[in-house]
Coordinates of C-alpha atoms and ligand atoms in Angstrom, one line a residue:
X10 CA 58.6 -93.5 40.5
X11 CA 60.7 -94.0 43.6
X12 CA 63.1 -91.7 45.5
X13 CA 66.4 -92.5 43.9
X14 CA 68.8 -91.7 46.7
X15 CA 66.7 -92.5 49.8
X16 CA 65.5 -95.8 48.4
X17 CA 69.1 -96.9 48.2
X18 CA 69.7 -95.7 51.8
X19 CA 66.6 -97.7 52.9
X20 CA 67.7 -100.9 51.2
X21 CA 68.8 -103.5 53.7
X22 CA 68.4 -101.2 56.6
X23 CA 68.6 -102.9 60.0
X24 CA 66.3 -100.9 62.3
X25 CA 68.2 -101.5 65.6
X26 CA 71.7 -101.1 64.1
X27 CA 73.6 -98.1 65.4
X28 CA 73.8 -95.1 63.0
X29 CA 75.2 -92.1 64.8
X30 CA 76.3 -91.2 68.3
X31 CA 77.7 -88.1 69.9
X32 CA 80.3 -87.8 72.7
X33 CA 77.6 -86.3 75.0
X34 CA 75.9 -89.6 75.0
X35 CA 73.1 -89.2 72.5
X36 CA 72.6 -91.9 69.9
X37 CA 70.4 -92.9 67.0
X38 CA 69.8 -96.3 65.4
X39 CA 68.8 -96.7 61.7
X40 CA 65.2 -97.0 62.9
X41 CA 65.5 -93.7 64.8
X42 CA 67.0 -92.2 61.6
X43 CA 63.9 -93.2 59.6
X44 CA 61.5 -91.8 62.2
X45 CA 63.4 -88.6 62.8
X46 CA 64.0 -87.8 59.2
X47 CA 60.3 -88.5 58.5
X48 CA 59.3 -86.0 61.3
X49 CA 61.5 -83.3 59.7
X50 CA 60.2 -84.2 56.2
X51 CA 56.6 -83.8 57.5
X52 CA 57.5 -80.4 59.0
X53 CA 59.0 -79.3 55.7
X54 CA 55.7 -80.1 54.0
X55 CA 53.7 -78.3 56.7
X56 CA 55.9 -75.2 56.2
X57 CA 55.0 -75.2 52.5
X58 CA 58.3 -76.6 51.1
X59 CA 57.5 -78.1 47.8
X60 CA 59.6 -80.6 45.7
X61 CA 62.3 -78.6 44.0
X62 CA 62.3 -75.8 46.6
X63 CA 65.6 -74.9 48.2
X64 CA 66.1 -75.3 51.9
X65 CA 69.1 -73.2 53.0
X66 CA 70.7 -74.4 56.2
X67 CA 73.4 -72.6 58.3
X68 CA 73.5 -74.5 61.6
X69 CA 76.1 -76.0 63.9
X70 CA 76.9 -79.7 63.3
X71 CA 74.6 -82.1 65.0
X72 CA 72.8 -85.4 64.2
X73 CA 69.6 -83.4 63.8
X74 CA 71.2 -81.3 61.1
X75 CA 72.0 -84.6 59.2
X76 CA 68.4 -85.7 59.7
X77 CA 67.3 -82.4 58.1
X78 CA 69.5 -83.2 55.1
X79 CA 67.8 -86.6 54.8
X80 CA 64.4 -85.0 55.3
X81 CA 65.1 -82.7 52.3
X82 CA 66.1 -85.8 50.2
X83 CA 62.8 -87.5 51.2
X84 CA 60.6 -84.5 50.6
X85 CA 62.2 -83.8 47.2
X86 CA 63.6 -80.5 48.4
X87 CA 67.0 -79.2 47.4
X88 CA 69.4 -79.1 50.4
X89 CA 71.6 -76.0 50.5
X90 CA 74.1 -76.2 53.4
X91 CA 76.1 -73.1 54.3
X92 CA 79.4 -72.7 56.1
X93 CA 78.8 -71.6 59.7
X94 CA 81.6 -69.0 59.2
X95 CA 79.7 -67.0 56.6
X96 CA 78.9 -63.4 57.5
X97 CA 75.5 -61.8 57.0
X98 CA 77.0 -60.0 53.9
X99 CA 77.9 -63.4 52.4
X100 CA 74.6 -65.0 53.4
X101 CA 72.6 -62.2 51.8
X102 CA 74.1 -63.2 48.4
X103 CA 73.5 -66.9 48.8
X104 CA 69.9 -66.4 49.9
X105 CA 69.2 -63.9 47.1
X106 CA 70.7 -66.2 44.5
X107 CA 69.2 -69.5 45.6
X108 CA 65.8 -68.1 46.6
X109 CA 65.1 -70.7 49.2
X110 CA 61.6 -71.3 50.5
X111 CA 63.0 -71.9 54.0
X112 CA 66.1 -70.8 55.8
X113 CA 67.1 -72.8 58.8
X114 CA 69.7 -71.1 61.1
X115 CA 71.1 -71.5 64.6
X116 CA 68.9 -70.0 67.4
X117 CA 71.5 -67.4 68.2
X118 CA 71.8 -66.1 64.6
X119 CA 68.1 -65.8 64.0
X120 CA 67.8 -62.2 64.9
X121 CA 70.5 -61.1 62.4
X122 CA 69.4 -63.4 59.6
X123 CA 65.6 -62.9 59.8
X124 CA 65.5 -59.6 57.9
X125 CA 67.7 -61.1 55.2
X126 CA 65.5 -64.1 54.8
X127 CA 62.2 -62.3 54.9
X128 CA 63.4 -59.6 52.5
X129 CA 64.0 -62.5 50.0
X130 CA 60.6 -64.0 50.7
X131 CA 61.9 -67.0 52.7
X132 CA 60.5 -68.4 55.9
X133 CA 63.0 -68.8 58.8
X134 CA 63.2 -71.5 61.5
X135 CA 66.0 -72.5 63.9
X136 CA 67.8 -75.7 64.7
X137 CA 70.3 -75.8 67.6
X138 CA 73.2 -78.1 68.1
X139 CA 71.5 -80.0 71.0
X140 CA 68.3 -80.8 69.2
X141 CA 66.8 -77.4 70.3
X142 CA 65.2 -74.7 68.1
X143 CA 61.9 -74.0 66.5
X144 CA 62.2 -76.5 63.7
X145 CA 63.2 -79.2 66.2
X146 CA 60.2 -78.3 68.3
X147 CA 57.9 -78.7 65.3
X148 CA 59.5 -82.0 64.4
X149 CA 58.9 -83.4 67.9
X150 CA 55.1 -83.0 67.3
X151 CA 55.2 -84.3 63.8
X152 CA 54.3 -87.8 62.4
X153 CA 57.2 -90.3 62.3
X154 CA 55.9 -91.8 59.0
X155 CA 56.5 -90.1 55.7
X156 CA 55.7 -91.2 52.1
X157 CA 58.9 -90.2 50.3
X158 CA 58.4 -87.9 47.4
X159 CA 59.2 -89.4 44.0
X160 CA 62.6 -88.3 42.7
X161 CA 64.5 -89.6 39.7
X162 CA 68.2 -89.9 39.2
X163 CA 68.5 -86.5 37.5
X164 CA 66.5 -84.6 40.0
X165 CA 68.4 -82.2 42.3
X166 CA 69.3 -83.3 45.8
X167 CA 71.5 -80.4 46.8
X168 CA 73.1 -77.1 45.8
X169 CA 76.6 -76.4 47.2
X170 CA 78.1 -73.0 46.7
X171 CA 81.6 -72.9 45.5
X172 CA 83.4 -69.6 44.9
X173 CA 84.1 -68.6 41.3
X174 CA 87.0 -66.9 39.6
X175 CA 84.7 -63.9 39.2
X176 CA 84.7 -63.6 43.0
X177 CA 81.0 -64.5 43.2
X178 CA 80.0 -68.0 44.4
X179 CA 78.2 -70.3 42.1
X180 CA 75.8 -73.0 43.2
X181 CA 76.8 -76.4 42.0
X182 CA 73.7 -78.5 41.3
X183 CA 74.1 -82.1 42.5
X184 CA 71.6 -84.7 41.5
X185 CA 70.3 -87.8 43.4
X186 CA 72.4 -89.9 41.1
X187 CA 75.6 -87.8 41.4
X188 CA 75.5 -88.5 45.2
X189 CA 74.3 -92.0 45.0
X190 CA 76.6 -93.3 42.3
X191 CA 79.7 -91.7 43.9
X192 CA 78.9 -92.9 47.4
X193 CA 78.2 -96.5 46.2
X194 CA 81.5 -96.5 44.3
X195 CA 83.3 -95.4 47.4
X196 CA 81.6 -98.0 49.6
X197 CA 83.0 -100.7 47.3
X198 CA 86.4 -99.1 46.6
X199 CA 87.1 -98.5 50.3
X200 CA 85.5 -101.8 51.4
X201 CA 82.9 -100.3 53.8
X202 CA 80.7 -102.7 55.7
X203 CA 78.1 -102.5 58.5
X204 CA 80.9 -103.3 60.9
X205 CA 82.7 -99.9 60.3
X206 CA 82.6 -97.1 62.8
X207 CA 83.8 -93.7 61.4
X208 CA 85.2 -90.9 63.5
X209 CA 83.3 -88.0 61.9
X210 CA 85.1 -84.8 62.7
X211 CA 84.5 -82.8 59.5
X212 CA 82.0 -80.1 59.0
X213 CA 78.8 -81.2 57.3
X214 CA 78.3 -78.2 55.0
X215 CA 80.8 -79.4 52.4
X216 CA 81.1 -82.4 50.1
X217 CA 83.7 -84.2 52.2
X218 CA 81.8 -84.4 55.5
X219 CA 78.3 -84.4 54.1
X220 CA 78.4 -86.6 51.1
X221 CA 81.6 -88.6 51.2
X222 CA 81.5 -89.4 54.9
X223 CA 77.8 -89.5 55.7
X224 CA 76.4 -91.0 52.5
X225 CA 79.0 -93.8 52.6
X226 CA 78.0 -94.7 56.2
X227 CA 74.3 -94.6 55.3
X228 CA 74.7 -96.9 52.3
X229 CA 77.0 -99.3 54.1
X230 CA 74.6 -99.4 57.1
X231 CA 77.7 -98.5 59.2
X232 CA 77.9 -96.1 62.2
X233 CA 79.7 -93.0 63.1
X234 CA 80.8 -90.9 66.1
X235 CA 79.8 -87.3 65.3
X236 CA 82.2 -84.8 66.7
X237 CA 81.3 -81.1 66.6
X238 CA 84.8 -80.3 65.4
X239 CA 88.2 -81.9 65.0
X240 CA 90.5 -82.2 68.0
X241 CA 93.5 -84.4 67.6
X242 CA 93.7 -85.8 71.1
X243 CA 90.0 -86.6 71.1
X244 CA 90.3 -88.4 67.8
X245 CA 93.2 -90.5 69.0
X246 CA 91.3 -91.4 72.2
X247 CA 88.4 -92.6 70.0
X248 CA 90.5 -94.8 67.7
X249 CA 90.4 -98.0 69.7
X250 CA 86.6 -98.0 69.3
X251 CA 86.6 -97.0 65.6
X252 CA 87.7 -98.2 62.2
X253 CA 88.0 -95.2 59.9
X254 CA 88.9 -91.5 59.9
X255 CA 88.3 -89.1 57.0
X256 CA 90.1 -85.8 57.1
X257 CA 91.8 -82.9 55.4
X258 CA 95.6 -82.8 55.6
X259 CA 95.5 -80.5 58.6
X260 CA 94.0 -83.3 60.6
X261 CA 97.0 -85.5 59.9
X262 CA 99.5 -82.7 60.6
X263 CA 97.9 -82.1 63.9
X264 CA 97.6 -85.9 64.8
X265 CA 101.4 -86.2 64.2
X266 CA 102.1 -83.6 66.9
X267 CA 100.7 -85.9 69.5
X268 CA 103.0 -88.4 71.3
X269 CA 99.9 -90.6 71.7
X270 CA 99.7 -91.3 68.0
X271 CA 101.2 -94.8 68.0
X272 CA 100.8 -98.2 66.4
X273 CA 98.9 -99.4 69.5
X274 CA 96.5 -96.4 69.5
X275 CA 95.6 -97.0 65.8
X276 CA 95.6 -100.8 65.9
X277 CA 91.8 -101.1 65.6
X278 CA 91.7 -98.6 62.7
X279 CA 91.6 -100.0 59.2
X280 CA 91.6 -96.9 57.1
X281 CA 92.7 -93.2 57.2
X282 CA 91.5 -91.1 54.2
X283 CA 92.8 -87.7 53.3
X284 CA 91.5 -85.2 50.7
X285 CA 90.2 -81.7 49.9
X286 CA 93.8 -80.4 49.7
X287 CA 97.2 -81.8 48.9
X288 CA 98.7 -84.1 51.5
X289 CA 102.4 -83.5 51.7
X290 CA 104.4 -86.7 50.9
X291 CA 106.3 -86.0 54.1
X292 CA 103.1 -86.1 56.2
X293 CA 102.2 -89.4 54.5
X294 CA 105.6 -90.9 55.4
X295 CA 105.7 -89.6 58.9
X296 CA 102.2 -91.0 59.5
X297 CA 103.1 -94.4 58.2
X298 CA 106.2 -94.6 60.3
X299 CA 104.3 -93.5 63.5
X300 CA 101.3 -95.8 63.0
X301 CA 102.1 -98.4 60.2
X302 CA 99.1 -97.0 58.3
X303 CA 99.5 -95.6 54.7
X304 CA 97.0 -92.7 54.5
X305 CA 94.7 -93.2 51.5
X306 CA 94.7 -90.0 49.5
X307 CA 91.8 -89.2 47.1
X308 CA 90.9 -86.2 44.9
X309 CA 87.5 -84.6 44.5
X310 CA 85.7 -81.4 44.0
X311 CA 82.3 -79.9 45.0
X312 CA 81.3 -80.1 41.3
X313 CA 82.4 -83.7 40.7
X314 CA 82.3 -85.5 44.1
X315 CA 85.2 -87.9 44.2
X316 CA 87.3 -88.5 41.0
X317 CA 90.3 -90.5 42.0
X318 CA 91.5 -92.6 44.8
X319 CA 94.7 -94.4 45.8
X320 CA 94.0 -98.2 45.9
X321 CA 92.7 -100.0 48.9
X322 CA 94.9 -102.9 48.1
X323 CA 98.2 -102.0 46.4
X324 CA 100.5 -99.1 46.7
X325 CA 99.2 -95.9 48.2
X326 CA 101.9 -93.6 46.7
X327 CA 102.7 -90.4 48.7
X328 CA 102.1 -87.3 46.6
X329 CA 99.6 -89.0 44.2
X330 CA 95.8 -89.1 44.2
X331 CA 95.7 -92.6 42.7
X332 CA 93.5 -93.9 39.9
X333 CA 90.2 -92.7 38.4
X334 CA 87.4 -94.3 40.3
X335 CA 85.3 -97.0 38.5
X336 CA 82.9 -95.2 36.1
X337 CA 85.0 -92.0 36.1
X338 CA 86.9 -91.0 32.9
X339 CA 89.8 -88.7 33.4
X340 CA 92.1 -87.1 30.9
X341 CA 94.9 -84.6 30.8
X342 CA 94.7 -82.0 28.0
X343 CA 96.4 -78.9 26.7
X344 CA 94.5 -76.2 28.5
X345 CA 94.3 -74.0 25.4
X346 CA 93.5 -76.4 22.6
X347 CA 91.9 -79.2 24.6
X348 CA 94.1 -81.7 22.9
X349 CA 94.7 -84.8 25.0
X350 CA 98.2 -85.2 26.2
X351 CA 100.4 -88.3 26.5
X352 CA 101.1 -89.9 29.8
X353 CA 103.7 -88.1 31.8
X354 CA 102.8 -84.7 30.3
X355 CA 101.4 -82.0 32.5
X356 CA 98.1 -80.3 31.6
X357 CA 94.5 -79.6 32.6
X358 CA 92.6 -82.4 34.3
X359 CA 89.2 -83.1 32.9
X360 CA 86.7 -85.6 34.2
X361 CA 83.4 -87.2 33.0
X362 CA 81.1 -89.6 34.7
X363 CA 77.9 -90.0 36.8
X364 CA 79.6 -88.2 39.6
X365 CA 79.8 -84.9 37.7
X366 CA 77.3 -82.2 38.6
X367 CA 74.4 -80.9 36.5
X368 CA 75.7 -77.4 36.2
X369 CA 75.8 -74.1 38.0
X370 CA 72.5 -72.8 39.4
X371 CA 71.0 -70.3 37.0
X372 CA 74.3 -69.8 35.2
X373 CA 73.9 -71.7 31.9
X374 CA 76.7 -69.7 30.2
X375 CA 79.2 -70.3 33.0
X376 CA 78.2 -74.0 33.0
X377 CA 78.8 -74.3 29.2
X378 CA 82.2 -72.6 29.6
X379 CA 83.3 -75.2 32.1
X380 CA 82.4 -78.3 30.0
X381 CA 84.0 -79.5 26.7
X382 CA 81.5 -80.3 23.9
X383 CA 82.0 -84.1 24.6
X384 CA 80.9 -83.7 28.2
X385 CA 84.2 -83.5 30.1
X386 CA 84.3 -81.1 33.0
X387 CA 87.3 -78.8 33.2
X388 CA 88.5 -79.1 36.8
X389 CA 91.0 -76.2 36.8
X390 CA 93.5 -78.5 38.4
X391 CA 96.8 -79.2 36.6
X392 CA 98.2 -82.7 36.7
X393 CA 99.7 -85.7 34.9
X394 CA 99.2 -89.4 34.8
X395 CA 102.4 -91.5 35.4
X396 CA 103.4 -94.7 33.7
X397 CA 101.6 -96.8 36.3
X398 CA 98.4 -94.8 35.9
X399 CA 98.6 -92.8 39.1
X400 CA 97.3 -89.3 38.8
X401 CA 99.5 -86.5 40.2
X402 CA 98.1 -83.0 40.9
X403 CA 101.0 -80.7 40.2
X404 CA 99.3 -77.3 40.5
X405 CA 96.2 -75.2 39.8
X406 CA 95.2 -73.5 36.6
X407 CA 92.7 -71.5 38.7
X408 CA 93.5 -68.7 41.1
X409 CA 92.6 -70.4 44.3
X410 CA 94.0 -70.8 47.9
X411 CA 93.1 -73.9 49.9
X412 CA 93.6 -73.4 53.6
X413 CA 92.8 -76.3 56.0
X414 CA 90.6 -77.8 53.3
X415 CA 88.6 -74.6 52.7
X416 CA 88.7 -72.8 49.4
X417 CA 89.4 -69.1 49.2
X418 CA 89.1 -67.3 45.9
X419 CA 91.7 -64.4 46.0
X420 CA 89.5 -62.2 43.8
X421 CA 86.8 -62.1 46.5
X422 CA 89.2 -61.0 49.2
X423 CA 91.0 -58.5 46.8
X424 CA 87.7 -56.9 46.0
X425 CA 87.0 -56.3 49.7
X426 CA 90.5 -54.9 50.3
X427 CA 90.5 -52.7 47.2
X428 CA 87.3 -51.0 48.5
X429 CA 89.1 -49.7 51.6
X430 CA 90.0 -46.0 51.7
X431 CA 93.8 -45.5 51.2
X432 CA 94.2 -48.7 49.2
X433 CA 95.4 -48.5 45.6
X434 CA 95.3 -52.2 44.9
X435 CA 96.0 -55.6 46.4
X436 CA 96.9 -59.2 45.5
X437 CA 95.9 -62.2 47.6
X438 CA 97.8 -65.5 47.3
X439 CA 98.7 -68.6 49.3
X440 CA 102.1 -69.4 50.8
X441 CA 103.1 -72.5 52.7
X442 CA 101.6 -72.7 56.2
X443 CA 102.7 -75.5 58.6
X444 CA 99.1 -76.1 59.9
X445 CA 96.7 -75.0 57.2
X446 CA 98.8 -76.1 54.2
X447 CA 98.5 -72.7 52.6
X448 CA 98.1 -69.4 54.5
X449 CA 96.0 -66.7 52.9
X450 CA 98.2 -63.6 52.4
X451 CA 97.5 -60.1 51.1
X452 CA 100.0 -57.8 49.5
X453 CA 98.6 -54.3 49.5
X454 CA 99.7 -51.1 47.7
X455 CA 98.7 -47.9 49.6
X456 CA 98.2 -44.3 48.6
X457 CA 100.7 -41.9 50.1
X458 CA 99.9 -41.2 53.8
X459 CA 97.0 -43.6 53.7
X460 CA 97.1 -44.2 57.5
X461 CA 96.3 -47.9 56.9
X462 CA 98.1 -50.7 58.7
X463 CA 97.8 -54.5 58.9
X464 CA 95.4 -54.4 61.9
X465 CA 93.1 -51.8 60.2
X466 CA 92.8 -53.9 57.0
X467 CA 92.0 -57.0 59.1
X468 CA 89.5 -55.2 61.2
X469 CA 87.7 -53.9 58.1
X470 CA 87.3 -57.4 56.7
X471 CA 85.9 -58.9 59.9
X472 CA 82.2 -58.6 59.2
X473 CA 82.6 -58.9 55.4
X474 CA 84.3 -62.3 55.0
X475 CA 84.2 -65.6 56.8
X476 CA 87.2 -66.0 59.2
X477 CA 88.9 -68.6 57.2
X478 CA 89.0 -66.3 54.1
X479 CA 90.6 -63.4 56.0
X480 CA 94.4 -63.1 55.4
X481 CA 96.6 -64.5 58.1
X482 CA 99.1 -61.7 57.2
X483 CA 98.8 -58.4 55.3
X484 CA 102.1 -57.1 53.9
X485 CA 102.6 -53.7 52.3
X486 CA 104.6 -53.2 49.1
X487 CA 105.2 -50.2 46.8
X488 CA 104.0 -51.9 43.6
X489 CA 102.5 -55.2 42.6
X490 CA 104.8 -57.2 40.3
X491 CA 103.3 -57.4 36.8
X492 CA 104.3 -59.1 33.5
X493 CA 104.6 -57.2 30.3
X494 CA 100.8 -57.8 29.7
X495 CA 100.1 -56.1 33.0
X496 CA 99.0 -59.3 34.7
X497 CA 99.9 -59.5 38.4
X498 CA 102.6 -62.1 38.9
X499 CA 101.4 -64.1 41.9
X500 CA 104.2 -66.5 41.5
X501 CA 106.7 -63.7 42.2
X502 CA 104.7 -62.8 45.4
X503 CA 104.5 -66.5 46.5
X504 CA 108.3 -66.8 46.1
X505 CA 109.0 -63.5 47.8
X506 CA 106.9 -64.3 50.8
X507 CA 107.4 -68.1 50.8
X508 CA 108.8 -68.1 54.4
X509 CA 106.2 -65.8 56.0
X510 CA 104.8 -68.6 58.1
X511 CA 107.8 -70.8 58.4
X512 CA 108.6 -69.6 61.9
X513 CA 105.2 -70.9 63.2
X514 CA 105.2 -74.2 65.0
X515 CA 102.9 -76.7 63.3
X516 CA 99.5 -76.3 64.8
Ligands
MLC606 C1 89.7 -72.3 61.2 N1 90.4 -71.1 61.0 C2 91.0 -71.2 59.7 C3 90.6 -72.5 59.2 N2 89.8 -73.1 60.1 N3 91.7 -70.4 59.1 C4 92.1 -70.7 57.8 N4 91.8 -71.9 57.3 C5 91.0 -72.8 57.9 N5 90.6 -73.9 57.4 C6 90.7 -70.0 61.8 C7 89.8 -70.0 63.0 O1 88.7 -69.2 62.8 C8 90.7 -69.4 64.1 O2 90.7 -68.0 64.0 C9 92.1 -69.8 63.7 O3 92.0 -70.1 62.3 C10 92.6 -71.1 64.4 O4 91.5 -71.9 64.5 P1 91.6 -73.4 65.0 O5 90.8 -73.6 66.3 O6 93.0 -73.9 65.0 O7 90.8 -74.1 63.8 P2 89.9 -75.3 63.9 O8 88.5 -74.9 64.4 O9 90.6 -76.4 64.7 O10 89.7 -75.7 62.4 C11 90.7 -76.1 61.6 C12 90.2 -77.3 60.8 C13 88.9 -76.8 60.1 C14 91.3 -77.7 59.8 C15 89.9 -78.5 61.7 O11 89.2 -75.7 59.2 C16 88.3 -77.9 59.3 O12 87.5 -78.8 59.8 N6 88.5 -78.0 57.9 C17 87.9 -78.9 57.1 C18 87.3 -78.3 55.9 C19 86.6 -79.2 55.0 O13 85.7 -80.0 55.4 N7 86.8 -79.2 53.7 C20 86.2 -80.0 52.7 C21 85.7 -79.2 51.5 S1 85.0 -80.3 50.3 P3 90.7 -67.0 65.2 O14 91.1 -65.7 64.7 O15 89.3 -67.1 65.7 O16 91.8 -67.6 66.2 C22 86.1 -80.4 49.1 C23 86.0 -81.5 48.1 C24 86.9 -82.6 48.5 O17 87.1 -79.7 49.1 O18 87.7 -83.1 47.7 O19 86.7 -83.1 49.6
AMP607 P1 86.2 -77.6 46.5 O1 85.8 -76.7 45.4 O2 86.1 -77.0 47.8 O3 85.4 -78.8 46.3 O4 87.7 -78.0 46.3 C1 88.1 -78.8 45.2 C2 89.6 -78.6 44.9 O5 90.3 -79.1 46.0 C3 90.0 -79.3 43.8 O6 89.7 -78.7 42.5 C4 91.5 -79.5 44.0 O7 92.2 -78.3 43.7 C5 91.5 -79.6 45.6 N1 91.7 -81.0 46.0 C6 90.8 -81.8 46.5 N2 91.4 -83.0 46.8 C7 92.8 -82.8 46.6 C8 93.9 -83.7 46.8 N3 93.8 -84.9 47.3 N4 95.1 -83.1 46.4 C9 95.2 -81.9 45.8 N5 94.2 -81.1 45.7 C10 93.0 -81.5 46.1

């Protein structure tokens, strides 16, 4: 048996073709990628990582971190990337749940994380953003040849945690074929070739930056400029030497603030992709008028990889996410009965295909609850399909806020706020934010004379929740609005506080 994903990456590889470069002048060819990922794979084996073992990784973005992902694929391990913003309290849960054999963290976070890892029986090593750290040192000594471990299409390649409505994150199990089939489809759909050069400014601990961006580049034999984070001016300055940008809507909002975003600056670019959150039709139109490029919006999820895309050729319609990708079946159903709805009717979006994950790690019941008996996955997104077949996402059937492309589950934040002395209860919701799309907002009901204010609530959350999950504003109200069933009416709160961030300048 072969290694399903890595064999496809190897196919047609040109050893001296450029693969990845950084703005501080470091670069790797495809030949370097093979050698470096082999070195890391050998180190994983030396450290006792066996096929199927999880390798949990919370490190700053670097080409070496990408090599570690590839090493896991080659060694048959299950790559488990973690947002660099997660606090120790959050990490303790992920490590306890996933039981990794190895935890790889940044050198500066080792001291804090070591007790958490060792208490859970995991070994810990470090990887810094400039190729430093104990794991990198071991890799430098290791052999540059590696016999890839056999992995079939259904074997796990990665687990990505995605928060659940219960407030606790669930590990989405992604197989070799989930990743390979989706990336191959996108290479074809978006016409990637070895001549492409991607501006890679997304984090590599989520589906968008890790699988959509990096796997496409690898399969196409193309190259990328790896930026530690997104900066609009830097991205524009790189466009004359690049062909593609992939981003969340906040990237495009920020690019539009620059007077340097012009037709001339973007003349060498052939494709701008947006996803992970809704792109305002207005942003799409303004971008097209500034540059002449119609942003290509697509729709995906951690559990499903990419589901739909606007066409490469043909109309990229603002406010829509395009057509189901080849091989992906999509239907809109009545959320209660599961009955399929006619075109134009709004309901729950469900999808099925080789892109859809294998289930939630060690949660068979939760997995079963999210699938229909005929194998369709219930996305939690509400949408409709128009007469031309374009999918429109019109809302969410799940209580979720998406801020700058990151998901925040209100329940998780509410549980933290409700534990604070002086708090009776709270409701967390998203309202329009000019930069992040939605701003996480908390409405809190206090006991009399609680002695709690906005700052004290925010201070209490600091070490409990990643920064992006923390409310941008906390407001105090006498009671939460409830319907006759006693359910908190978040729509009423969203309407009441709709203008909370409107005075902010974009960015
Ligand atoms: C940073 N902050 C955020 C935030 N990002 N707050 C809310 N939401 C976010 N997304 C905080 C910072 O900690 C900081 O707090 C303050 O907001 C301002 O930070 P900044 O410097 O302006 O932010 P920046 O570092 O520039 O990051 C913004 C961003 C980044 C949009 C570039 O969030 C980003 O790269 N997002 C991409 C997320 C992503 O890849 N999603 C894909 C998920 S996969 P303070 O207090 O320190 O000032 C998926 C599936 C699919 O969804 O379909 O793709
Ligand atoms: P995540 O769980 O982080 O992978 O986020 C997936 C969710 O992001 C989806 O269920 C959608 O709600 C949302 N999403 C992704 N792409 C889009 C898009 N283009 N438009 C609207 N929502 C999107």
